[in-house]
Amino acid sequence: MPELQQPLPDAPDEKVGFAVVGLGAYALNQIIPNLGSTQHAKLTALVSGNAEKARTVGRAYGVMEEHQYSYDDFDRIAEDDSVDVIYIILPNALHREWTERAFAAGKHVLCEKPMAVTAEDCRAMIDAGKRAGKQLMIGYRAQYDPYNLRAIELVRGEEKAIGEPHLVFTEHGRMLKPKEEQRDEWRAVKELAGGGSLYDIGIYSLNGARYLLGEEPVSVTANYREPSEKEVDVEEGVAWTMKFPSGATANCSSSYRVEQAKRIFVQGTEGEVTLDPATDYYVRNLYVKTKEKNTQLIIPQANQFTAMLDEMALAARENRTPKTPGEEGLRDVTIMQAIYRAADSGKEVTL
Ligand code: NAD
């Protein structure tokens, strides 16, 4: 046996079985391919409104027709012993209903971000998990990313690489193309998306500021950046400022009108940590700058997807609270609702 770069995976029959609900862009391009590279998880079932697509995907990944479900016959998944975890990758406004259905079927749930549209929805999802005695995790992949984890250590760890952190600047943006891209059609419709750029990508700015500073904001002010296009009934851009108990401030933004932005800067009394891009699927760049030096840190084989999926698998196997539970999703949704209230009123909102 050579020296192993990572431990051997569990034997296939010992891996935790995942059903994926919604065979859209993220499920098919990122999640399902990465499930095959995990230590503890495997794909065992598919849930889709399109039987032909489910058959094609099932053939490719070895998921037999008896483990393929439509949205209508989903509830019989309760009898499918190959499924331990149900991973919900549907438009945001459907997350609550499907989480409740998955818990009613007696399975653990991994749900995509944003957890739901309102804090009330999030609380109902957490309660459904407690009633079922099952775990609920939110797919905050960046919190499993070795680059983001190293950045947290630099900012908050014993080494205090940048002294006392004081300011976070973070921006997430992309062009929304509802007429060209299928995955953007529902994102332009409030009823399905729940919110606009904030719910979709601004959530990375928000969550990033919270995990890098390691504290919760106490107040927020916000502005909409521009009026939205006619065919888009969600906000396209919002900028907001959060104040934290330590005295640190985070200036955050999200936009559907810029080509690509996924960056986070943390500035402290002795230097700056930069993640740019911070939350890309495949490329992250991490820099630490102090008076003495400017260093780029390279972490080989950093895969946030497998780390996240393995955390869900282990939390299910051990029936323990995962690292990013429903309560973490609830915090972000509560703050995002406060950001909208602050932008609507032009007033500072206390959290
Ligand atoms: P998508 O449009 O590509 O996929 C959505 C899937 O839901 C499609 O298969 C669609 O057919 C299905 N669907 C079921 N009912 C629907 C309905 N009523 N209207 C529209 N579609 C319906 O979207 P996506 O980009 O895969 O996003 C899905 C979820 O995953 C969202 O919550 C999104 O925020 C999240 N996501 C997370 C990340 C991440 O990095 N964590 C990345 C992309 C998407």
CSV table of C-alpha atoms and ligand atoms in Angstrom, one decimal:
chain,number,residue,atom,x,y,z
A,1,MET,CA,0.0,0.0,0.0
A,2,PRO,CA,1.5,3.4,-1.0
A,3,GLU,CA,1.2,6.4,1.4
A,4,LEU,CA,-2.3,7.6,0.8
A,5,GLN,CA,-3.0,11.3,0.2
A,6,GLN,CA,-6.5,10.8,1.6
A,7,PRO,CA,-8.1,7.9,3.5
A,8,LEU,CA,-9.7,5.1,1.5
A,9,PRO,CA,-13.5,5.6,1.1
A,10,ASP,CA,-16.1,3.5,2.9
A,11,ALA,CA,-17.0,0.3,1.1
A,12,PRO,CA,-19.9,1.0,-1.3
A,13,ASP,CA,-22.5,-0.9,0.7
A,14,GLU,CA,-21.5,1.1,3.8
A,15,LYS,CA,-21.8,4.6,2.3
A,16,VAL,CA,-24.7,6.9,3.2
A,17,GLY,CA,-27.3,7.0,0.4
A,18,PHE,CA,-28.3,10.3,-1.0
A,19,ALA,CA,-31.4,11.1,-3.1
A,20,VAL,CA,-31.2,14.3,-5.2
A,21,VAL,CA,-34.4,16.3,-5.7
A,22,GLY,CA,-34.3,18.5,-8.7
A,23,LEU,CA,-32.0,17.7,-11.6
A,24,GLY,CA,-31.0,21.2,-12.6
A,25,ALA,CA,-27.7,22.9,-13.3
A,26,TYR,CA,-26.2,22.7,-9.9
A,27,ALA,CA,-27.3,19.2,-9.2
A,28,LEU,CA,-26.0,17.8,-12.5
A,29,ASN,CA,-22.8,19.9,-12.9
A,30,GLN,CA,-21.5,20.1,-9.4
A,31,ILE,CA,-23.3,17.9,-6.8
A,32,ILE,CA,-23.9,14.5,-8.5
A,33,PRO,CA,-20.4,14.3,-10.1
A,34,ASN,CA,-18.8,15.2,-6.7
A,35,LEU,CA,-20.9,12.6,-4.8
A,36,GLY,CA,-18.8,9.9,-6.6
A,37,SER,CA,-15.6,11.3,-5.1
A,38,THR,CA,-16.7,11.4,-1.4
A,39,GLN,CA,-15.5,9.2,1.4
A,40,HIS,CA,-18.9,8.4,2.9
A,41,ALA,CA,-21.7,9.3,0.5
A,42,LYS,CA,-23.2,7.8,-2.6
A,43,LEU,CA,-26.0,8.6,-5.0
A,44,THR,CA,-28.9,6.1,-4.6
A,45,ALA,CA,-32.1,7.9,-5.8
A,46,LEU,CA,-33.3,10.7,-8.1
A,47,VAL,CA,-36.4,12.8,-7.9
A,48,SER,CA,-37.4,14.8,-11.0
A,49,GLY,CA,-40.4,16.2,-12.7
A,50,ASN,CA,-39.0,14.9,-16.0
A,51,ALA,CA,-39.0,11.0,-16.2
A,52,GLU,CA,-36.9,11.0,-19.4
A,53,LYS,CA,-34.2,13.1,-17.8
A,54,ALA,CA,-34.2,11.0,-14.6
A,55,ARG,CA,-33.8,7.8,-16.8
A,56,THR,CA,-30.9,9.4,-18.7
A,57,VAL,CA,-29.1,10.6,-15.5
A,58,GLY,CA,-30.0,7.3,-13.7
A,59,ARG,CA,-28.4,5.3,-16.5
A,60,ALA,CA,-25.2,7.4,-16.3
A,61,TYR,CA,-24.8,7.0,-12.6
A,62,GLY,CA,-26.2,3.5,-12.0
A,63,VAL,CA,-29.5,4.6,-10.3
A,64,MET,CA,-32.1,2.0,-11.3
A,65,GLU,CA,-35.7,3.0,-12.3
A,66,GLU,CA,-37.1,1.6,-9.0
A,67,HIS,CA,-35.1,4.4,-7.3
A,68,GLN,CA,-36.3,7.2,-9.6
A,69,TYR,CA,-39.2,9.2,-8.3
A,70,SER,CA,-41.5,11.9,-9.8
A,71,TYR,CA,-42.6,14.9,-7.7
A,72,ASP,CA,-46.1,13.1,-7.4
A,73,ASP,CA,-44.9,9.7,-6.2
A,74,PHE,CA,-42.1,11.1,-4.1
A,75,ASP,CA,-43.7,10.1,-0.8
A,76,ARG,CA,-43.1,6.4,-1.4
A,77,ILE,CA,-39.4,7.2,-0.9
A,78,ALA,CA,-40.1,6.5,2.8
A,79,GLU,CA,-39.9,2.8,1.9
A,80,ASP,CA,-36.6,3.1,0.0
A,81,ASP,CA,-34.0,1.8,2.4
A,82,SER,CA,-31.2,2.9,0.0
A,83,VAL,CA,-32.0,6.5,0.9
A,84,ASP,CA,-30.7,8.1,4.1
A,85,VAL,CA,-30.4,11.7,3.1
A,86,ILE,CA,-32.6,13.8,0.7
A,87,TYR,CA,-30.7,16.7,-0.9
A,88,ILE,CA,-33.1,19.5,-2.1
A,89,ILE,CA,-31.8,21.5,-5.1
A,90,LEU,CA,-35.0,23.2,-6.2
A,91,PRO,CA,-35.9,26.9,-6.6
A,92,ASN,CA,-35.7,28.7,-3.2
A,93,ALA,CA,-39.5,29.0,-2.6
A,94,LEU,CA,-39.9,25.2,-2.8
A,95,HIS,CA,-37.3,24.4,-0.1
A,96,ARG,CA,-39.7,24.5,2.8
A,97,GLU,CA,-42.4,22.2,1.3
A,98,TRP,CA,-39.8,19.7,0.1
A,99,THR,CA,-37.9,19.7,3.4
A,100,GLU,CA,-41.2,19.0,5.2
A,101,ARG,CA,-42.0,16.2,2.8
A,102,ALA,CA,-38.5,14.7,3.2
A,103,PHE,CA,-38.8,14.7,7.0
A,104,ALA,CA,-42.3,13.2,6.7
A,105,ALA,CA,-40.7,10.4,4.8
A,106,GLY,CA,-38.3,9.8,7.7
A,107,LYS,CA,-35.1,10.9,6.0
A,108,HIS,CA,-32.3,13.4,6.9
A,109,VAL,CA,-32.3,16.6,4.8
A,110,LEU,CA,-29.6,18.6,3.1
A,111,CYS,CA,-31.1,21.8,1.6
A,112,GLU,CA,-29.6,24.3,-0.7
A,113,LYS,CA,-29.1,28.0,0.2
A,114,PRO,CA,-31.0,30.2,0.8
A,115,MET,CA,-32.7,27.9,3.3
A,116,ALA,CA,-36.1,29.4,2.5
A,117,VAL,CA,-37.9,32.6,1.8
A,118,THR,CA,-38.8,33.8,5.3
A,119,ALA,CA,-37.6,33.2,8.8
A,120,GLU,CA,-41.0,31.7,9.6
A,121,ASP,CA,-40.4,29.0,6.8
A,122,CYS,CA,-37.0,28.3,8.3
A,123,ARG,CA,-38.4,27.8,11.8
A,124,ALA,CA,-41.0,25.4,10.4
A,125,MET,CA,-38.3,23.4,8.6
A,126,ILE,CA,-36.2,23.2,11.8
A,127,ASP,CA,-39.3,22.1,13.8
A,128,ALA,CA,-40.1,19.4,11.2
A,129,GLY,CA,-36.6,18.0,11.6
A,130,LYS,CA,-36.9,17.9,15.3
A,131,ARG,CA,-40.3,16.1,15.1
A,132,ALA,CA,-38.8,13.5,12.8
A,133,GLY,CA,-35.7,13.1,14.9
A,134,LYS,CA,-33.6,13.7,11.8
A,135,GLN,CA,-30.9,16.2,10.9
A,136,LEU,CA,-31.2,19.3,8.7
A,137,MET,CA,-28.1,20.8,7.1
A,138,ILE,CA,-27.9,23.8,4.7
A,139,GLY,CA,-25.5,23.5,1.7
A,140,TYR,CA,-23.1,26.3,2.7
A,141,ARG,CA,-20.2,24.9,0.6
A,142,ALA,CA,-17.9,27.8,1.3
A,143,GLN,CA,-17.9,26.9,5.0
A,144,TYR,CA,-16.3,23.5,4.0
A,145,ASP,CA,-13.8,25.1,1.6
A,146,PRO,CA,-10.1,24.7,2.8
A,147,TYR,CA,-9.4,28.2,1.4
A,148,ASN,CA,-12.2,29.9,3.4
A,149,LEU,CA,-11.3,27.8,6.4
A,150,ARG,CA,-7.7,28.9,6.2
A,151,ALA,CA,-8.8,32.5,5.9
A,152,ILE,CA,-10.9,32.2,9.0
A,153,GLU,CA,-7.9,30.8,10.9
A,154,LEU,CA,-5.8,33.7,9.7
A,155,VAL,CA,-8.3,36.3,10.8
A,156,ARG,CA,-9.6,34.7,14.0
A,157,GLY,CA,-7.0,32.1,15.0
A,158,GLU,CA,-4.2,32.4,17.5
A,159,GLU,CA,-1.7,33.7,14.9
A,160,LYS,CA,-3.9,36.9,14.5
A,161,ALA,CA,-2.3,37.4,11.1
A,162,ILE,CA,-3.9,40.8,10.5
A,163,GLY,CA,-4.2,42.0,14.1
A,164,GLU,CA,-7.7,43.1,15.0
A,165,PRO,CA,-10.1,42.7,12.1
A,166,HIS,CA,-12.0,46.0,11.6
A,167,LEU,CA,-13.5,46.1,8.1
A,168,VAL,CA,-14.9,43.5,5.7
A,169,PHE,CA,-15.6,44.4,2.1
A,170,THR,CA,-17.4,41.8,0.1
A,171,GLU,CA,-19.1,41.7,-3.2
A,172,HIS,CA,-20.9,39.0,-5.2
A,173,GLY,CA,-22.2,39.7,-8.6
A,174,ARG,CA,-23.1,38.1,-11.9
A,175,MET,CA,-25.2,38.8,-15.0
A,176,LEU,CA,-28.7,37.5,-14.7
A,177,LYS,CA,-29.9,36.3,-18.1
A,178,PRO,CA,-33.5,35.0,-17.7
A,179,LYS,CA,-34.1,35.1,-21.4
A,180,GLU,CA,-31.0,33.0,-22.3
A,181,GLU,CA,-30.4,30.7,-19.3
A,182,GLN,CA,-33.0,28.3,-18.1
A,183,ARG,CA,-31.6,28.4,-14.5
A,184,ASP,CA,-32.2,32.2,-14.5
A,185,GLU,CA,-35.9,32.0,-15.5
A,186,TRP,CA,-37.2,31.3,-11.9
A,187,ARG,CA,-34.5,33.5,-10.4
A,188,ALA,CA,-36.3,36.5,-12.0
A,189,VAL,CA,-39.7,35.5,-10.5
A,190,LYS,CA,-40.2,36.6,-6.9
A,191,GLU,CA,-42.7,33.8,-6.3
A,192,LEU,CA,-40.1,31.2,-6.9
A,193,ALA,CA,-36.8,33.0,-6.0
A,194,GLY,CA,-38.2,34.6,-2.8
A,195,GLY,CA,-35.7,37.5,-3.3
A,196,GLY,CA,-33.2,38.7,-5.9
A,197,SER,CA,-29.4,38.9,-6.1
A,198,LEU,CA,-29.3,39.1,-2.3
A,199,TYR,CA,-30.9,35.7,-1.8
A,200,ASP,CA,-29.0,34.1,-4.7
A,201,ILE,CA,-25.4,35.4,-4.4
A,202,GLY,CA,-25.4,38.2,-1.8
A,203,ILE,CA,-25.9,35.5,0.7
A,204,TYR,CA,-22.2,34.6,0.2
A,205,SER,CA,-21.2,38.2,1.1
A,206,LEU,CA,-23.4,38.0,4.2
A,207,ASN,CA,-22.4,34.5,5.3
A,208,GLY,CA,-18.7,35.3,4.5
A,209,ALA,CA,-18.7,38.4,6.7
A,210,ARG,CA,-20.3,36.5,9.5
A,211,TYR,CA,-17.9,33.5,9.4
A,212,LEU,CA,-14.8,35.5,8.9
A,213,LEU,CA,-15.5,37.8,11.8
A,214,GLY,CA,-17.0,35.0,13.9
A,215,GLU,CA,-19.7,37.2,15.3
A,216,GLU,CA,-23.3,38.2,14.6
A,217,PRO,CA,-24.3,41.7,13.2
A,218,VAL,CA,-26.3,44.0,15.5
A,219,SER,CA,-27.7,46.4,12.9
A,220,VAL,CA,-27.9,46.9,9.2
A,221,THR,CA,-28.4,49.8,6.8
A,222,ALA,CA,-29.1,49.2,3.1
A,223,ASN,CA,-29.8,50.7,-0.4
A,224,TYR,CA,-31.1,49.2,-3.6
A,225,ARG,CA,-28.4,49.8,-6.2
A,226,GLU,CA,-30.5,50.3,-9.3
A,227,PRO,CA,-34.1,49.8,-10.4
A,228,SER,CA,-34.7,46.3,-11.8
A,229,GLU,CA,-35.4,45.5,-15.4
A,230,LYS,CA,-39.1,45.1,-16.3
A,231,GLU,CA,-39.0,41.4,-16.8
A,232,VAL,CA,-37.3,40.9,-13.4
A,233,ASP,CA,-39.5,41.2,-10.4
A,234,VAL,CA,-36.8,40.8,-7.8
A,235,GLU,CA,-34.2,43.3,-6.7
A,236,GLU,CA,-31.1,43.2,-9.0
A,237,GLY,CA,-28.7,45.0,-6.7
A,238,VAL,CA,-28.4,45.8,-3.0
A,239,ALA,CA,-25.6,47.2,-0.9
A,240,TRP,CA,-25.6,47.0,2.8
A,241,THR,CA,-23.5,47.7,5.9
A,242,MET,CA,-23.5,45.6,9.0
A,243,LYS,CA,-22.2,46.6,12.4
A,244,PHE,CA,-20.8,44.0,14.7
A,245,PRO,CA,-20.5,43.9,18.5
A,246,SER,CA,-16.6,44.1,18.4
A,247,GLY,CA,-16.9,47.4,16.5
A,248,ALA,CA,-16.1,45.8,13.1
A,249,THR,CA,-18.1,46.8,10.1
A,250,ALA,CA,-18.9,44.9,6.9
A,251,ASN,CA,-19.7,46.7,3.6
A,252,CYS,CA,-21.4,44.1,1.5
A,253,SER,CA,-23.1,44.0,-1.9
A,254,SER,CA,-24.7,41.9,-4.5
A,255,SER,CA,-25.6,42.5,-8.1
A,256,TYR,CA,-27.2,40.8,-11.1
A,257,ARG,CA,-25.7,43.5,-13.4
A,258,VAL,CA,-22.0,42.8,-13.3
A,259,GLU,CA,-20.1,40.1,-15.2
A,260,GLN,CA,-18.5,38.3,-12.3
A,261,ALA,CA,-17.5,39.2,-8.7
A,262,LYS,CA,-16.9,36.8,-5.8
A,263,ARG,CA,-14.6,38.7,-3.5
A,264,ILE,CA,-14.0,39.2,0.2
A,265,PHE,CA,-11.4,41.5,1.9
A,266,VAL,CA,-10.8,41.5,5.6
A,267,GLN,CA,-8.8,44.5,6.8
A,268,GLY,CA,-7.3,44.6,10.3
A,269,THR,CA,-4.9,46.7,12.4
A,270,GLU,CA,-1.9,44.9,11.0
A,271,GLY,CA,-2.8,43.7,7.5
A,272,GLU,CA,-5.4,42.4,5.1
A,273,VAL,CA,-6.7,38.9,4.1
A,274,THR,CA,-8.0,38.7,0.5
A,275,LEU,CA,-10.1,36.0,-1.0
A,276,ASP,CA,-10.6,36.7,-4.7
A,277,PRO,CA,-12.4,34.7,-5.9
A,278,ALA,CA,-13.6,33.7,-2.5
A,279,THR,CA,-16.6,31.5,-3.4
A,280,ASP,CA,-15.9,30.1,-6.9
A,281,TYR,CA,-16.6,26.4,-7.4
A,282,TYR,CA,-13.1,25.6,-8.6
A,283,VAL,CA,-10.7,28.6,-8.2
A,284,ARG,CA,-10.0,30.4,-5.0
A,285,ASN,CA,-7.1,32.8,-4.4
A,286,LEU,CA,-6.0,33.6,-0.9
A,287,TYR,CA,-3.5,36.4,0.0
A,288,VAL,CA,-2.2,37.8,3.3
A,289,LYS,CA,-0.7,41.2,3.2
A,290,THR,CA,1.1,42.8,6.1
A,291,LYS,CA,3.7,45.6,6.4
A,292,GLU,CA,6.5,43.0,6.0
A,293,LYS,CA,5.1,40.8,3.2
A,294,ASN,CA,2.5,39.9,0.7
A,295,THR,CA,1.9,36.1,0.4
A,296,GLN,CA,-0.3,33.9,-1.7
A,297,LEU,CA,-1.3,30.7,0.0
A,298,ILE,CA,-1.9,27.6,-2.2
A,299,ILE,CA,-3.8,24.6,-0.9
A,300,PRO,CA,-3.6,21.6,-3.2
A,301,GLN,CA,-6.7,19.4,-3.9
A,302,ALA,CA,-9.1,21.7,-2.1
A,303,ASN,CA,-12.6,20.3,-2.8
A,304,GLN,CA,-15.4,22.1,-0.9
A,305,PHE,CA,-18.1,19.8,-2.4
A,306,THR,CA,-16.8,16.5,-1.2
A,307,ALA,CA,-16.1,18.0,2.3
A,308,MET,CA,-19.6,19.3,2.5
A,309,LEU,CA,-21.2,16.1,1.3
A,310,ASP,CA,-19.1,14.0,3.7
A,311,GLU,CA,-20.2,16.2,6.6
A,312,MET,CA,-23.8,15.5,5.8
A,313,ALA,CA,-23.1,11.8,5.4
A,314,LEU,CA,-21.4,11.6,8.8
A,315,ALA,CA,-24.0,13.8,10.6
A,316,ALA,CA,-26.7,11.4,9.2
A,317,ARG,CA,-24.7,8.3,10.2
A,318,GLU,CA,-24.1,9.5,13.7
A,319,ASN,CA,-27.5,11.3,13.9
A,320,ARG,CA,-25.7,14.4,15.2
A,321,THR,CA,-26.1,18.2,14.4
A,322,PRO,CA,-24.1,19.0,11.2
A,323,LYS,CA,-21.7,22.0,11.1
A,324,THR,CA,-24.1,24.2,9.1
A,325,PRO,CA,-27.5,23.3,10.5
A,326,GLY,CA,-30.9,24.8,9.8
A,327,GLU,CA,-30.2,27.5,12.5
A,328,GLU,CA,-27.4,28.8,10.4
A,329,GLY,CA,-29.7,29.2,7.4
A,330,LEU,CA,-32.3,30.8,9.6
A,331,ARG,CA,-29.7,33.4,10.8
A,332,ASP,CA,-29.0,34.5,7.2
A,333,VAL,CA,-32.7,34.6,6.1
A,334,THR,CA,-33.5,36.7,9.2
A,335,ILE,CA,-30.7,39.1,8.3
A,336,MET,CA,-31.6,39.2,4.6
A,337,GLN,CA,-35.2,40.1,5.5
A,338,ALA,CA,-33.8,42.9,7.7
A,339,ILE,CA,-31.6,44.1,4.8
A,340,TYR,CA,-34.8,44.5,2.7
A,341,ARG,CA,-36.6,46.3,5.5
A,342,ALA,CA,-33.6,48.7,5.8
A,343,ALA,CA,-33.5,49.3,2.1
A,344,ASP,CA,-37.3,49.9,1.9
A,345,SER,CA,-37.3,52.3,4.9
A,346,GLY,CA,-33.9,54.0,4.4
A,347,LYS,CA,-33.5,53.5,8.2
A,348,GLU,CA,-31.0,51.5,10.2
A,349,VAL,CA,-32.6,48.2,11.3
A,350,THR,CA,-31.5,46.6,14.6
A,351,LEU,CA,-31.1,42.9,14.7
B,1,NAD,P1,-32.0,25.1,-12.0
B,1,NAD,O1,-33.0,26.0,-12.5
B,1,NAD,O2,-30.8,24.8,-12.9
B,1,NAD,O3,-32.5,23.8,-11.3
B,1,NAD,C1,-33.7,23.8,-10.6
B,1,NAD,C2,-34.4,22.5,-10.8
B,1,NAD,O4,-35.7,22.5,-10.2
B,1,NAD,C3,-34.7,22.2,-12.3
B,1,NAD,O5,-34.4,20.8,-12.6
B,1,NAD,C4,-36.2,22.4,-12.4
B,1,NAD,O6,-36.8,21.5,-13.4
B,1,NAD,C5,-36.7,22.0,-11.0
B,1,NAD,N1,-38.0,22.6,-10.7
B,1,NAD,C6,-39.0,21.9,-10.0
B,1,NAD,N2,-40.0,22.7,-9.8
B,1,NAD,C7,-39.8,23.8,-10.4
B,1,NAD,C8,-40.6,25.0,-10.6
B,1,NAD,N3,-41.8,25.1,-10.1
B,1,NAD,N4,-40.0,26.0,-11.3
B,1,NAD,C9,-38.8,25.9,-11.8
B,1,NAD,N5,-38.0,24.8,-11.6
B,1,NAD,C10,-38.5,23.8,-11.0
B,1,NAD,O7,-31.4,25.9,-10.7
B,1,NAD,P2,-30.1,25.7,-9.9
B,1,NAD,O8,-29.1,26.7,-10.3
B,1,NAD,O9,-29.7,24.3,-9.9
B,1,NAD,O10,-30.5,26.1,-8.4
B,1,NAD,C11,-31.3,25.3,-7.6
B,1,NAD,C12,-31.1,25.6,-6.1
B,1,NAD,O11,-29.7,25.4,-5.8
B,1,NAD,C13,-31.4,27.0,-5.7
B,1,NAD,O12,-31.9,27.0,-4.4
B,1,NAD,C14,-30.0,27.7,-5.7
B,1,NAD,O13,-29.9,28.8,-4.8
B,1,NAD,C15,-29.1,26.5,-5.3
B,1,NAD,N6,-27.7,26.7,-5.8
B,1,NAD,C16,-26.7,26.7,-5.0
B,1,NAD,C17,-25.4,26.8,-5.4
B,1,NAD,C18,-24.3,26.7,-4.5
B,1,NAD,O14,-23.2,27.0,-4.9
B,1,NAD,N7,-24.5,26.3,-3.2
B,1,NAD,C19,-25.2,27.0,-6.8
B,1,NAD,C20,-26.3,27.0,-7.7
B,1,NAD,C21,-27.5,26.8,-7.2
